[in-house]
Amino acid sequence: MAKYNQTTLTRIELEESLVQHCNPVELNKIMSAYELSESVHEGQIRGDGSAYFYHCTRVCKILLHEIRIVDVDVLAAALLHDVIEDSPTLSISVLEYNFGRYVAYLVETLTKDLERREVEPEDVDKEHIELLKQSSSDCLLIKLAARLDNFRCLEFNLKSNPHQYIQETEELYIPLAENSDIPHLTYLVLELKKERNKFLG
């Protein structure tokens, strides 16, 4: 059995999971998002040695299989949540043209200015948190699902300082959803705490 950080959501699994919930146009949109994400992240490797694209598919998988979200826009944005940061040529306008305004909005909200973050990490993170507070709850849903996937990969040496990553998540991101009346966010908070406790012992 593959270690968690080596698992992925395959194209076939995605299609089979959604075929009963989507019309052909919606299904084509999500499969196009899958292919674009795979293309952008091709050859990129995470700190644990796994393919970066696997992370994007698992974020989608958490939303689809664990929370039972079948909203194509949310799932497409989950697959695409890092493409702007990781592509020198892709733009929000291109995403909007291909996937619609809402998907582009979700990805744009989830995108940090990584060059600026190298110089002003605290300012960029603070602005990102403020943006999430004012944005659609779907943005936070994807963000926490991505953090949850990363938590589940900490045991495979994903982060050079896992304790700092956990602390950052607890101080910055969990409070955004801790008292939410949205069950999906409550689930992700509980799972994050469960993974934190498992890692910290």
Backbone as ProteinMPNN parsed JSONL, in Angstrom:
{"seq_chain_A": "MAKYNQTTLTRIELEESLVQHCNPVELNKIMSAYELSESVHEGQIRGDGSAYFYHCTRVCKILLHEIRIVDVDVLAAALLHDVIEDSPTLSISVLEYNFGRYVAYLVETLTKDLERREVEPEDVDKEHIELLKQSSSDCLLIKLAARLDNFRCLEFNLKSNPHQYIQETEELYIPLAENSDIPHLTYLVLELKKERNKFLG", "coords_chain_A": {"N_chain_A": [[0.843, -1.201, 0.0], [0.551, 2.211, -0.861], [2.388, 4.917, 0.604], [0.899, 7.715, 2.302], [1.719, 10.23, 1.25], [2.4, 9.599, -1.303], [0.128, 9.056, -2.629], [-2.611, 9.666, -4.923], [-5.306, 11.338, -6.639], [-6.734, 9.873, -9.258], [-7.347, 10.559, -12.751], [-9.409, 8.978, -13.756], [-10.701, 8.142, -11.385], [-11.641, 10.598, -10.471], [-13.411, 11.342, -12.512], [-15.27, 9.224, -12.42], [-16.329, 9.639, -9.888], [-17.772, 11.939, -10.186], [-19.482, 11.784, -12.357], [-22.197, 11.206, -12.066], [-23.152, 13.448, -10.89], [-22.766, 15.682, -12.39], [-23.303, 17.618, -15.38], [-22.383, 17.121, -18.864], [-20.883, 19.405, -19.689], [-20.0, 20.552, -17.278], [-18.497, 18.431, -16.308], [-16.501, 18.34, -18.204], [-15.257, 20.745, -17.621], [-14.103, 20.296, -15.055], [-12.367, 18.203, -15.632], [-10.683, 19.458, -17.416], [-9.506, 21.301, -15.718], [-8.089, 19.559, -14.1], [-6.225, 18.552, -15.953], [-4.838, 20.899, -16.669], [-3.681, 21.643, -14.227], [-2.045, 19.415, -13.806], [-0.294, 19.743, -15.943], [0.927, 22.273, -15.401], [2.241, 21.734, -12.994], [3.985, 19.749, -13.661], [6.869, 17.84, -13.215], [7.54, 19.179, -10.905], [8.62, 18.895, -7.565], [7.854, 18.087, -4.227], [8.856, 18.904, -0.802], [8.956, 16.458, 0.474], [9.682, 14.708, -1.433], [7.71, 13.844, -3.135], [5.499, 14.038, -6.025], [4.441, 17.272, -6.905], [1.95, 17.723, -8.016], [0.387, 15.659, -7.008], [-0.354, 16.561, -4.493], [-2.192, 18.604, -5.131], [-4.261, 17.115, -6.289], [-5.016, 15.606, -4.092], [-6.032, 17.512, -2.348], [-8.338, 18.202, -3.699], [-9.503, 15.672, -3.516], [-9.955, 15.38, -0.758], [-11.987, 17.263, -0.378], [-13.929, 16.215, -2.087], [-14.301, 13.416, -1.439], [-14.188, 13.19, 1.378], [-15.701, 15.303, 2.425], [-17.766, 15.403, 0.735], [-18.271, 17.254, -1.312], [-19.522, 18.362, -4.347], [-19.51, 20.455, -6.007], [-18.522, 21.801, -8.924], [-17.008, 24.094, -9.521], [-15.703, 24.686, -7.105], [-14.182, 22.36, -6.743], [-12.622, 22.431, -9.042], [-11.153, 24.765, -8.559], [-9.751, 23.893, -6.33], [-8.032, 22.008, -7.468], [-6.551, 23.76, -8.98], [-5.342, 25.522, -7.251], [-2.717, 26.344, -6.778], [-1.608, 27.069, -9.196], [-1.104, 29.613, -10.313], [0.889, 30.657, -8.693], [2.899, 28.891, -9.346], [3.387, 29.01, -12.038], [5.042, 30.811, -14.546], [3.782, 32.063, -16.62], [0.995, 31.782, -16.683], [-2.137, 33.399, -16.146], [-4.633, 35.142, -14.15], [-6.686, 36.06, -15.753], [-6.618, 34.267, -17.873], [-7.415, 31.94, -16.566], [-9.993, 32.739, -15.88], [-11.164, 32.994, -18.407], [-11.15, 30.333, -19.267], [-12.331, 28.845, -17.194], [-14.265, 30.293, -15.89], [-15.569, 33.089, -13.949], [-15.869, 32.653, -11.137], [-14.219, 30.486, -10.38], [-11.752, 31.576, -11.092], [-11.696, 33.728, -9.32], [-11.586, 32.367, -6.824], [-9.09, 31.051, -7.014], [-7.417, 33.261, -7.347], [-7.747, 34.548, -4.879], [-6.543, 32.694, -3.226], [-3.93, 32.828, -3.929], [-0.628, 33.766, -3.22], [1.787, 36.432, -3.243], [4.7, 35.321, -3.945], [7.324, 36.201, -4.395], [7.424, 38.688, -3.113], [6.869, 37.739, -0.611], [9.215, 36.542, 0.167], [10.686, 38.689, 1.046], [9.005, 40.148, 2.747], [7.59, 38.348, 4.702], [5.796, 38.235, 6.96], [4.053, 40.396, 6.553], [2.849, 39.737, 4.096], [1.57, 37.316, 4.751], [-0.195, 38.223, 6.722], [-1.846, 39.965, 5.26], [-2.954, 38.092, 3.567], [-4.487, 36.53, 5.317], [-6.364, 38.448, 6.149], [-7.637, 38.865, 3.729], [-8.798, 36.346, 3.313], [-10.639, 36.362, 5.386], [-12.545, 38.098, 4.447], [-13.534, 36.924, 2.242], [-15.279, 34.513, 0.122], [-16.549, 31.62, 1.763], [-15.748, 29.33, 0.539], [-13.146, 29.751, -0.284], [-11.683, 29.573, 2.085], [-12.306, 26.976, 2.706], [-10.919, 25.492, 0.733], [-8.325, 26.325, 1.346], [-7.948, 25.32, 3.976], [-8.249, 22.609, 3.481], [-6.006, 22.172, 1.928], [-4.027, 22.736, 3.806], [-4.59, 20.67, 5.579], [-3.942, 18.404, 4.053], [-1.204, 18.866, 3.892], [-0.511, 18.668, 6.604], [-0.927, 15.931, 6.95], [1.189, 15.007, 5.585], [3.428, 15.658, 7.001], [4.86, 13.798, 8.487], [6.474, 12.676, 6.63], [8.573, 14.299, 6.246], [7.934, 16.733, 4.959], [8.057, 19.475, 5.567], [10.675, 21.691, 6.536], [10.638, 22.761, 9.04], [8.45, 21.512, 10.829], [7.043, 21.975, 13.229], [6.823, 24.724, 13.378], [5.198, 25.163, 11.165], [2.84, 23.909, 11.983], [2.232, 25.51, 14.203], [1.847, 27.986, 12.939], [-0.418, 27.401, 11.424], [-2.262, 26.912, 13.471], [-2.373, 29.407, 14.725], [-2.989, 31.278, 12.727], [-4.795, 30.245, 10.725], [-6.688, 28.234, 11.624], [-8.265, 29.657, 13.565], [-9.925, 31.167, 11.88], [-11.953, 29.512, 11.16], [-12.818, 28.15, 13.338], [-15.077, 28.703, 14.955], [-17.107, 28.464, 13.197], [-20.327, 28.061, 11.641], [-20.545, 26.413, 9.592], [-20.658, 23.184, 8.565], [-18.727, 21.816, 6.966], [-16.35, 23.291, 7.289], [-15.999, 22.998, 10.015], [-15.48, 20.258, 10.145], [-12.963, 20.14, 8.845], [-11.364, 21.622, 10.61], [-11.434, 19.965, 12.881], [-10.17, 17.699, 11.844], [-7.641, 18.746, 11.263], [-6.733, 19.288, 13.848], [-6.686, 16.721, 14.842], [-4.686, 15.525, 13.241], [-2.555, 17.131, 13.972], [-2.248, 16.426, 16.706], [-1.597, 13.757, 16.37], [0.866, 13.949, 15.086], [2.406, 15.409, 16.904], [2.315, 13.766, 19.031]], "CA_chain_A": [[0.0, 0.0, 0.0], [1.366, 3.419, -0.992], [2.367, 5.885, 1.692], [-0.07, 8.767, 2.017], [2.251, 11.318, 0.421], [2.566, 9.103, -2.671], [-1.195, 8.771, -3.192], [-3.159, 10.706, -5.788], [-6.645, 11.118, -7.191], [-6.513, 9.698, -10.688], [-8.327, 11.143, -13.664], [-10.551, 8.049, -13.825], [-11.417, 8.225, -10.103], [-12.338, 11.882, -10.438], [-14.533, 11.297, -13.452], [-16.279, 8.279, -11.91], [-16.949, 10.212, -8.696], [-18.598, 13.102, -10.517], [-20.304, 11.607, -13.555], [-23.623, 11.202, -11.715], [-23.507, 14.726, -10.28], [-22.452, 16.778, -13.307], [-23.636, 17.489, -16.796], [-21.148, 16.984, -19.654], [-20.111, 20.653, -19.711], [-19.347, 20.664, -15.969], [-17.49, 17.375, -16.232], [-15.395, 18.777, -19.055], [-14.555, 21.819, -16.902], [-13.273, 19.746, -13.977], [-11.295, 17.423, -16.227], [-9.743, 20.432, -17.981], [-8.758, 21.834, -14.573], [-7.162, 18.479, -13.724], [-5.15, 18.49, -16.949], [-4.026, 22.109, -16.574], [-2.884, 21.53, -13.006], [-1.02, 18.401, -14.061], [0.677, 20.335, -16.867], [1.671, 23.337, -14.718], [3.076, 21.18, -11.92], [4.812, 18.648, -14.181], [8.277, 17.89, -12.845], [7.75, 19.836, -9.608], [8.715, 17.938, -6.463], [7.675, 18.684, -2.897], [9.926, 18.667, 0.159], [8.982, 15.045, 0.878], [10.083, 13.909, -2.581], [6.559, 13.428, -3.943], [5.098, 14.942, -7.104], [3.607, 18.367, -6.394], [0.591, 17.561, -8.536], [-0.348, 14.761, -6.121], [-0.935, 17.396, -3.439], [-3.371, 19.285, -5.679], [-5.349, 16.138, -6.446], [-5.495, 15.176, -2.76], [-6.877, 18.591, -1.823], [-9.621, 17.942, -4.361], [-10.028, 14.408, -2.998], [-10.466, 15.648, 0.59], [-13.273, 17.937, -0.534], [-14.866, 15.354, -2.812], [-14.583, 12.14, -0.787], [-14.379, 13.297, 2.826], [-16.744, 16.28, 2.744], [-18.835, 15.156, -0.247], [-18.538, 18.428, -2.132], [-19.549, 18.035, -5.778], [-19.542, 21.714, -6.734], [-17.429, 21.717, -9.896], [-16.152, 25.274, -9.403], [-14.863, 24.535, -5.91], [-13.229, 21.282, -7.0], [-11.677, 22.915, -10.051], [-10.256, 25.704, -7.88], [-8.868, 23.089, -5.472], [-6.995, 21.457, -8.35], [-5.775, 24.856, -9.574], [-5.095, 26.553, -6.232], [-1.324, 26.791, -6.776], [-1.057, 27.182, -10.556], [-0.607, 30.971, -10.58], [2.169, 30.769, -7.991], [3.899, 27.983, -9.897], [3.565, 29.183, -13.482], [5.491, 32.172, -14.881], [3.03, 32.598, -17.756], [-0.451, 31.69, -16.497], [-2.724, 34.576, -15.5], [-6.003, 35.01, -13.667], [-7.596, 36.265, -16.887], [-6.663, 33.005, -18.624], [-8.266, 31.041, -15.779], [-11.378, 33.201, -16.01], [-11.627, 32.662, -19.759], [-11.324, 28.877, -19.412], [-13.084, 28.18, -16.127], [-15.305, 31.156, -15.348], [-15.146, 34.107, -12.982], [-15.802, 32.209, -9.743], [-12.994, 29.686, -10.221], [-10.631, 32.521, -11.136], [-11.743, 34.467, -8.05], [-11.106, 31.485, -5.748], [-7.641, 30.853, -7.184], [-6.766, 34.546, -7.106], [-7.764, 34.774, -3.428], [-5.641, 31.726, -2.59], [-2.578, 33.035, -4.459], [0.234, 34.731, -2.534], [2.923, 36.979, -3.979], [5.818, 34.592, -3.334], [8.546, 37.018, -4.445], [7.318, 39.658, -2.027], [6.876, 37.019, 0.662], [10.617, 36.305, 0.522], [11.185, 39.91, 1.693], [8.069, 40.58, 3.795], [6.723, 37.188, 4.952], [4.731, 38.506, 7.926], [3.074, 41.29, 5.934], [2.11, 38.994, 3.067], [0.686, 36.364, 5.437], [-1.253, 38.982, 7.4], [-2.769, 40.416, 4.219], [-3.641, 36.894, 3.074], [-5.487, 36.189, 6.326], [-7.421, 39.465, 6.062], [-8.371, 38.593, 2.496], [-9.615, 35.155, 3.547], [-11.743, 36.745, 6.28], [-13.552, 38.858, 3.697], [-13.834, 36.209, 0.998], [-16.213, 33.391, 0.159], [-16.118, 30.513, 2.631], [-15.12, 28.311, -0.317], [-11.7, 30.009, -0.283], [-11.168, 29.002, 3.332], [-12.479, 25.529, 2.59], [-9.794, 24.978, -0.045], [-7.111, 26.616, 2.095], [-7.822, 24.38, 5.096], [-8.041, 21.272, 2.905], [-4.597, 22.127, 1.528], [-3.252, 22.627, 5.047], [-4.816, 19.323, 6.117], [-3.1, 17.485, 3.282], [0.18, 19.083, 4.318], [-0.374, 18.072, 7.945], [-0.849, 14.478, 6.787], [2.482, 14.699, 4.959], [4.531, 16.119, 7.851], [5.664, 12.65, 8.933], [7.38, 12.31, 5.539], [9.561, 15.393, 6.161], [7.501, 17.719, 3.979], [8.499, 20.808, 5.976], [11.941, 21.708, 7.275], [10.292, 23.073, 10.425], [7.031, 21.152, 10.935], [6.412, 22.578, 14.405], [6.486, 26.095, 13.002], [4.061, 25.085, 10.248], [1.681, 23.611, 12.817], [1.94, 26.711, 14.994], [1.31, 28.983, 12.011], [-1.785, 26.977, 11.093], [-3.092, 27.098, 14.664], [-2.5, 30.82, 15.073], [-3.494, 32.104, 11.632], [-5.849, 29.706, 9.879], [-7.756, 27.555, 12.356], [-9.222, 30.612, 14.152], [-10.861, 31.665, 10.874], [-13.04, 28.552, 10.957], [-13.068, 27.396, 14.571], [-16.44, 28.912, 15.458], [-17.995, 28.541, 12.042], [-21.526, 27.215, 11.652], [-20.503, 25.63, 8.351], [-20.156, 21.849, 8.94], [-17.523, 21.453, 6.211], [-15.204, 23.934, 7.93], [-15.848, 22.347, 11.321], [-14.818, 18.969, 9.893], [-11.554, 20.356, 8.534], [-10.698, 22.043, 11.848], [-11.276, 18.771, 13.716], [-9.155, 16.847, 11.217], [-6.344, 19.406, 11.472], [-6.342, 19.076, 15.251], [-6.385, 15.295, 14.97], [-3.376, 15.296, 12.626], [-1.576, 17.819, 14.835], [-2.019, 15.6, 17.883], [-0.926, 12.537, 15.933], [2.265, 14.271, 14.775], [3.115, 15.867, 18.106], [2.288, 12.685, 20.013]], "C_chain_A": [[0.879, 1.252, 0.0], [1.274, 4.293, 0.261], [1.471, 7.06, 1.283], [0.474, 9.81, 1.046], [2.512, 10.893, -1.03], [1.225, 8.798, -3.344], [-1.682, 9.958, -4.022], [-4.609, 10.371, -6.114], [-6.472, 11.031, -8.696], [-7.63, 10.355, -11.497], [-9.597, 10.277, -13.713], [-11.368, 8.119, -12.536], [-12.229, 9.514, -10.007], [-13.584, 11.838, -11.318], [-15.642, 10.385, -12.938], [-17.011, 8.835, -10.694], [-17.954, 11.307, -9.03], [-19.617, 12.871, -11.628], [-21.801, 11.645, -13.251], [-24.093, 12.559, -11.184], [-23.37, 15.903, -11.242], [-23.025, 16.531, -14.692], [-22.33, 17.448, -17.594], [-20.276, 18.237, -19.677], [-19.337, 20.823, -18.403], [-18.23, 19.638, -15.826], [-16.262, 17.744, -17.064], [-14.582, 19.868, -18.36], [-13.621, 21.24, -15.846], [-12.123, 18.921, -14.547], [-10.245, 18.331, -16.879], [-8.891, 21.058, -16.878], [-7.712, 20.82, -14.114], [-5.955, 18.48, -14.664], [-4.244, 19.723, -16.89], [-3.13, 22.065, -15.345], [-1.742, 20.539, -13.188], [0.084, 18.963, -14.946], [1.551, 21.378, -16.177], [2.668, 22.758, -13.711], [3.984, 20.038, -12.371], [6.277, 18.863, -13.801], [8.558, 18.563, -11.515], [7.666, 18.806, -8.479], [8.577, 18.67, -5.133], [8.842, 18.306, -1.989], [10.048, 17.223, 0.606], [9.341, 14.124, -0.282], [8.944, 13.465, -3.477], [6.257, 14.458, -5.029], [4.161, 16.017, -6.559], [2.149, 18.207, -6.814], [-0.244, 16.639, -7.645], [-1.045, 15.539, -5.011], [-2.221, 18.051, -3.935], [-4.549, 18.327, -5.833], [-5.892, 15.696, -5.09], [-6.337, 16.255, -2.09], [-8.281, 18.45, -2.411], [-10.292, 16.697, -3.775], [-10.604, 14.575, -1.592], [-11.853, 16.275, 0.496], [-14.327, 17.008, -1.128], [-15.266, 14.118, -2.005], [-14.855, 12.245, 0.715], [-15.537, 14.227, 3.194], [-17.928, 16.171, 1.786], [-19.238, 16.415, -1.009], [-18.474, 18.02, -3.597], [-19.705, 19.299, -6.626], [-18.306, 21.784, -7.636], [-16.478, 22.906, -9.778], [-15.201, 25.156, -8.221], [-13.795, 23.468, -6.142], [-12.186, 21.691, -8.038], [-10.674, 23.863, -9.418], [-9.296, 24.97, -6.949], [-7.718, 22.507, -6.299], [-6.04, 22.543, -8.825], [-5.211, 25.832, -8.543], [-3.659, 27.083, -6.212], [-0.773, 27.107, -8.17], [-0.492, 28.574, -10.855], [0.749, 31.169, -9.911], [3.27, 29.98, -8.698], [4.088, 28.08, -11.405], [3.973, 30.62, -13.783], [4.628, 32.83, -15.953], [1.518, 32.628, -17.546], [-0.977, 32.919, -15.756], [-4.144, 34.283, -15.032], [-6.992, 35.169, -14.824], [-7.709, 35.013, -17.755], [-7.545, 31.992, -17.887], [-9.735, 31.433, -15.916], [-11.957, 32.827, -17.372], [-11.976, 31.179, -19.875], [-12.265, 28.25, -18.398], [-14.171, 29.038, -15.477], [-14.79, 32.059, -14.232], [-14.985, 33.547, -11.582], [-14.553, 31.371, -9.477], [-11.781, 30.607, -10.185], [-10.537, 33.318, -9.833], [-11.186, 33.626, -6.897], [-9.589, 31.319, -5.827], [-6.886, 32.145, -6.887], [-6.678, 34.836, -5.605], [-6.749, 33.89, -2.722], [-4.179, 31.922, -2.996], [-1.836, 34.109, -3.668], [1.317, 35.231, -3.49], [4.201, 36.403, -3.356], [7.115, 35.389, -3.355], [8.55, 38.039, -3.306], [7.401, 38.966, -0.674], [8.294, 36.688, 1.123], [11.181, 37.476, 1.329], [10.326, 40.303, 2.896], [7.102, 39.457, 4.157], [5.54, 37.488, 5.887], [3.645, 39.388, 7.32], [2.209, 40.551, 4.918], [1.128, 38.024, 3.718], [-0.481, 37.082, 6.114], [-2.3, 39.466, 6.399], [-3.59, 39.249, 3.673], [-4.756, 36.481, 4.028], [-6.661, 37.165, 6.257], [-8.28, 39.243, 4.824], [-9.294, 37.391, 2.664], [-10.821, 35.478, 4.426], [-12.889, 37.38, 5.505], [-14.061, 38.105, 2.47], [-14.883, 35.122, 1.204], [-15.66, 32.28, 1.055], [-15.471, 29.387, 1.823], [-13.607, 28.497, -0.371], [-11.059, 29.368, 0.942], [-11.255, 27.48, 3.314], [-11.295, 24.902, 1.855], [-8.486, 25.166, 0.719], [-6.901, 25.602, 3.216], [-7.635, 22.946, 4.604], [-6.589, 21.108, 2.472], [-3.699, 21.994, 2.751], [-3.392, 21.231, 5.652], [-3.967, 18.301, 5.362], [-1.641, 17.635, 3.685], [0.44, 18.511, 5.706], [-0.171, 16.56, 7.826], [0.47, 14.036, 6.156], [3.671, 15.091, 5.836], [5.438, 14.974, 8.286], [6.659, 12.197, 7.867], [8.38, 13.431, 5.255], [9.212, 16.411, 5.077], [8.076, 19.099, 4.287], [9.8, 20.724, 6.765], [11.711, 22.025, 8.747], [8.802, 22.789, 10.637], [6.325, 21.796, 12.123], [6.009, 24.019, 14.128], [5.268, 26.126, 12.079], [2.77, 24.809, 11.012], [1.261, 24.848, 13.61], [1.308, 27.804, 14.127], [-0.146, 28.667, 11.664], [-2.723, 27.229, 12.268], [-3.359, 28.57, 14.958], [-3.202, 31.641, 13.99], [-4.757, 31.558, 10.969], [-6.996, 29.032, 10.623], [-8.739, 28.542, 12.987], [-10.245, 31.164, 13.16], [-12.089, 30.775, 10.74], [-13.514, 27.884, 12.241], [-14.499, 27.524, 15.076], [-17.459, 29.023, 14.333], [-19.218, 27.644, 12.233], [-21.645, 26.415, 10.356], [-19.883, 24.264, 8.659], [-18.869, 21.44, 8.231], [-16.271, 22.051, 6.85], [-14.937, 23.307, 9.301], [-15.122, 21.016, 11.173], [-13.324, 19.163, 9.668], [-10.767, 20.789, 9.767], [-10.44, 20.834, 12.748], [-10.197, 17.841, 13.16], [-7.751, 17.445, 11.378], [-5.847, 19.173, 12.892], [-5.965, 17.621, 15.498], [-4.994, 14.981, 14.416], [-2.273, 15.962, 13.429], [-1.231, 16.958, 16.034], [-1.269, 14.317, 17.533], [0.572, 12.797, 15.7], [3.039, 14.627, 16.033], [3.148, 14.797, 19.196], [1.535, 13.072, 21.258]], "O_chain_A": [[1.836, 1.343, 0.769], [0.221, 4.392, 0.891], [1.306, 7.36, 0.101], [-0.227, 10.228, 0.125], [2.811, 11.731, -1.881], [1.187, 8.341, -4.486], [-1.23, 11.09, -3.849], [-5.068, 9.252, -5.886], [-6.102, 12.014, -9.338], [-8.705, 10.66, -10.98], [-10.713, 10.796, -13.712], [-12.598, 8.151, -12.588], [-13.36, 9.514, -9.522], [-14.668, 12.251, -10.906], [-16.82, 10.735, -13.013], [-18.187, 8.534, -10.489], [-18.875, 11.572, -8.257], [-20.521, 13.685, -11.815], [-22.59, 12.073, -14.094], [-25.294, 12.791, -11.045], [-23.816, 17.008, -10.933], [-23.207, 15.39, -15.116], [-21.268, 17.72, -17.034], [-19.049, 18.131, -19.683], [-18.163, 21.193, -18.414], [-17.16, 19.933, -15.294], [-15.127, 17.486, -16.665], [-13.359, 19.911, -18.492], [-12.465, 21.653, -15.754], [-11.02, 18.939, -14.001], [-9.058, 18.005, -16.89], [-7.703, 21.315, -17.073], [-6.586, 21.188, -13.78], [-4.809, 18.417, -14.219], [-3.028, 19.61, -17.041], [-1.951, 22.412, -15.419], [-0.612, 20.795, -12.775], [1.263, 18.689, -14.724], [2.771, 21.375, -16.341], [3.796, 23.236, -13.594], [4.673, 19.43, -11.552], [6.844, 19.93, -14.036], [9.691, 18.53, -11.036], [6.767, 17.966, -8.446], [9.131, 19.754, -4.953], [9.698, 17.5, -2.353], [11.109, 16.798, 1.064], [9.311, 12.902, -0.14], [9.173, 12.783, -4.475], [6.704, 15.603, -4.957], [3.208, 15.714, -5.841], [1.234, 18.52, -6.053], [-1.457, 16.82, -7.539], [-2.173, 15.226, -4.632], [-3.23, 18.05, -3.229], [-5.692, 18.682, -5.544], [-7.088, 15.44, -4.952], [-7.262, 15.94, -1.341], [-9.279, 18.567, -1.701], [-11.505, 16.678, -3.566], [-11.631, 13.977, -1.27], [-12.777, 15.87, 1.201], [-15.484, 17.022, -0.709], [-16.453, 13.81, -1.901], [-15.654, 11.484, 1.26], [-16.265, 13.972, 4.154], [-18.972, 16.783, 2.012], [-20.414, 16.613, -1.314], [-17.5, 17.411, -4.04], [-19.997, 19.22, -7.819], [-17.177, 21.82, -7.148], [-15.266, 22.742, -9.922], [-14.022, 25.493, -8.332], [-12.635, 23.657, -5.775], [-11.012, 21.339, -7.923], [-9.478, 23.783, -9.701], [-8.147, 25.384, -6.798], [-6.566, 22.518, -5.864], [-4.858, 22.282, -9.048], [-4.657, 26.866, -8.918], [-3.414, 28.165, -5.681], [0.418, 27.385, -8.305], [0.498, 28.694, -11.577], [1.651, 31.775, -10.49], [4.439, 30.362, -8.651], [4.86, 27.318, -11.986], [3.316, 31.554, -13.322], [4.735, 34.037, -16.172], [0.829, 33.429, -18.178], [-0.326, 33.418, -14.839], [-4.771, 33.312, -15.457], [-8.017, 34.489, -14.865], [-8.773, 34.73, -18.307], [-8.328, 31.275, -18.51], [-10.609, 30.577, -16.051], [-13.106, 32.396, -17.469], [-12.97, 30.813, -20.502], [-12.922, 27.249, -18.687], [-14.91, 28.563, -14.615], [-13.728, 31.826, -13.655], [-14.044, 33.928, -10.886], [-13.902, 31.542, -8.446], [-10.89, 30.441, -9.351], [-9.447, 33.552, -9.311], [-10.404, 34.123, -6.087], [-8.892, 31.435, -4.819], [-5.834, 32.121, -6.247], [-5.652, 35.314, -5.121], [-6.158, 34.3, -1.723], [-3.291, 31.256, -2.464], [-2.342, 35.213, -3.469], [1.707, 34.533, -4.426], [4.714, 36.93, -2.369], [7.926, 35.272, -2.435], [9.56, 38.223, -2.627], [7.93, 39.522, 0.289], [8.55, 36.568, 2.321], [12.044, 37.288, 2.186], [10.842, 40.733, 3.928], [5.899, 39.6, 3.939], [4.419, 37.048, 5.634], [2.456, 39.159, 7.544], [0.99, 40.719, 4.886], [-0.02, 37.92, 3.286], [-1.616, 36.605, 6.082], [-3.5, 39.386, 6.662], [-4.77, 39.401, 3.357], [-5.849, 36.122, 3.59], [-7.819, 36.751, 6.301], [-9.499, 39.41, 4.864], [-10.438, 37.414, 2.211], [-11.903, 34.925, 4.227], [-14.056, 37.22, 5.861], [-14.924, 38.601, 1.745], [-15.313, 34.857, 2.327], [-14.454, 32.038, 1.093], [-14.724, 28.58, 2.377], [-12.865, 27.523, -0.49], [-10.026, 28.706, 0.845], [-10.384, 26.789, 3.841], [-10.738, 23.9, 2.303], [-7.639, 24.272, 0.738], [-5.798, 25.084, 3.386], [-6.938, 22.157, 5.243], [-6.007, 20.035, 2.629], [-2.729, 21.236, 2.739], [-2.425, 20.676, 6.176], [-3.346, 17.432, 5.975], [-0.923, 16.643, 3.807], [1.499, 17.933, 5.952], [0.662, 15.984, 8.525], [0.825, 12.858, 6.185], [4.816, 14.872, 5.441], [6.646, 15.157, 8.438], [7.577, 11.43, 8.155], [8.958, 13.505, 4.171], [10.093, 16.892, 4.364], [8.528, 19.807, 3.387], [10.001, 19.806, 7.56], [12.492, 21.612, 9.605], [7.985, 23.711, 10.628], [5.142, 22.126, 12.038], [4.967, 24.477, 14.596], [4.413, 27.004, 12.196], [1.731, 25.403, 10.724], [0.078, 25.184, 13.675], [0.351, 28.46, 14.539], [-0.993, 29.559, 11.618], [-3.844, 27.703, 12.084], [-4.452, 28.932, 15.394], [-3.925, 32.588, 14.298], [-5.685, 32.314, 10.683], [-8.16, 29.243, 10.282], [-9.945, 28.295, 12.952], [-11.327, 31.587, 13.567], [-13.137, 31.217, 10.269], [-14.495, 27.14, 12.234], [-15.07, 26.553, 15.573], [-18.533, 29.601, 14.5], [-19.152, 26.609, 12.897], [-22.684, 25.826, 10.058], [-18.697, 24.191, 8.983], [-18.012, 20.789, 8.829], [-15.242, 21.382, 6.938], [-13.786, 23.113, 9.691], [-14.253, 20.684, 11.979], [-12.509, 18.434, 10.234], [-9.625, 20.367, 9.95], [-9.354, 20.696, 13.311], [-9.41, 17.268, 13.914], [-6.787, 16.713, 11.605], [-4.668, 18.893, 13.104], [-5.047, 17.325, 16.263], [-4.219, 14.261, 15.043], [-1.176, 15.417, 13.554], [-0.056, 16.775, 16.351], [-0.42, 13.85, 18.293], [1.423, 11.986, 16.064], [4.182, 14.205, 16.213], [3.907, 14.903, 20.16], [1.421, 12.27, 22.185]]}, "name": "protein", "num_of_chains": 1, "seq": "MAKYNQTTLTRIELEESLVQHCNPVELNKIMSAYELSESVHEGQIRGDGSAYFYHCTRVCKILLHEIRIVDVDVLAAALLHDVIEDSPTLSISVLEYNFGRYVAYLVETLTKDLERREVEPEDVDKEHIELLKQSSSDCLLIKLAARLDNFRCLEFNLKSNPHQYIQETEELYIPLAENSDIPHLTYLVLELKKERNKFLG"}
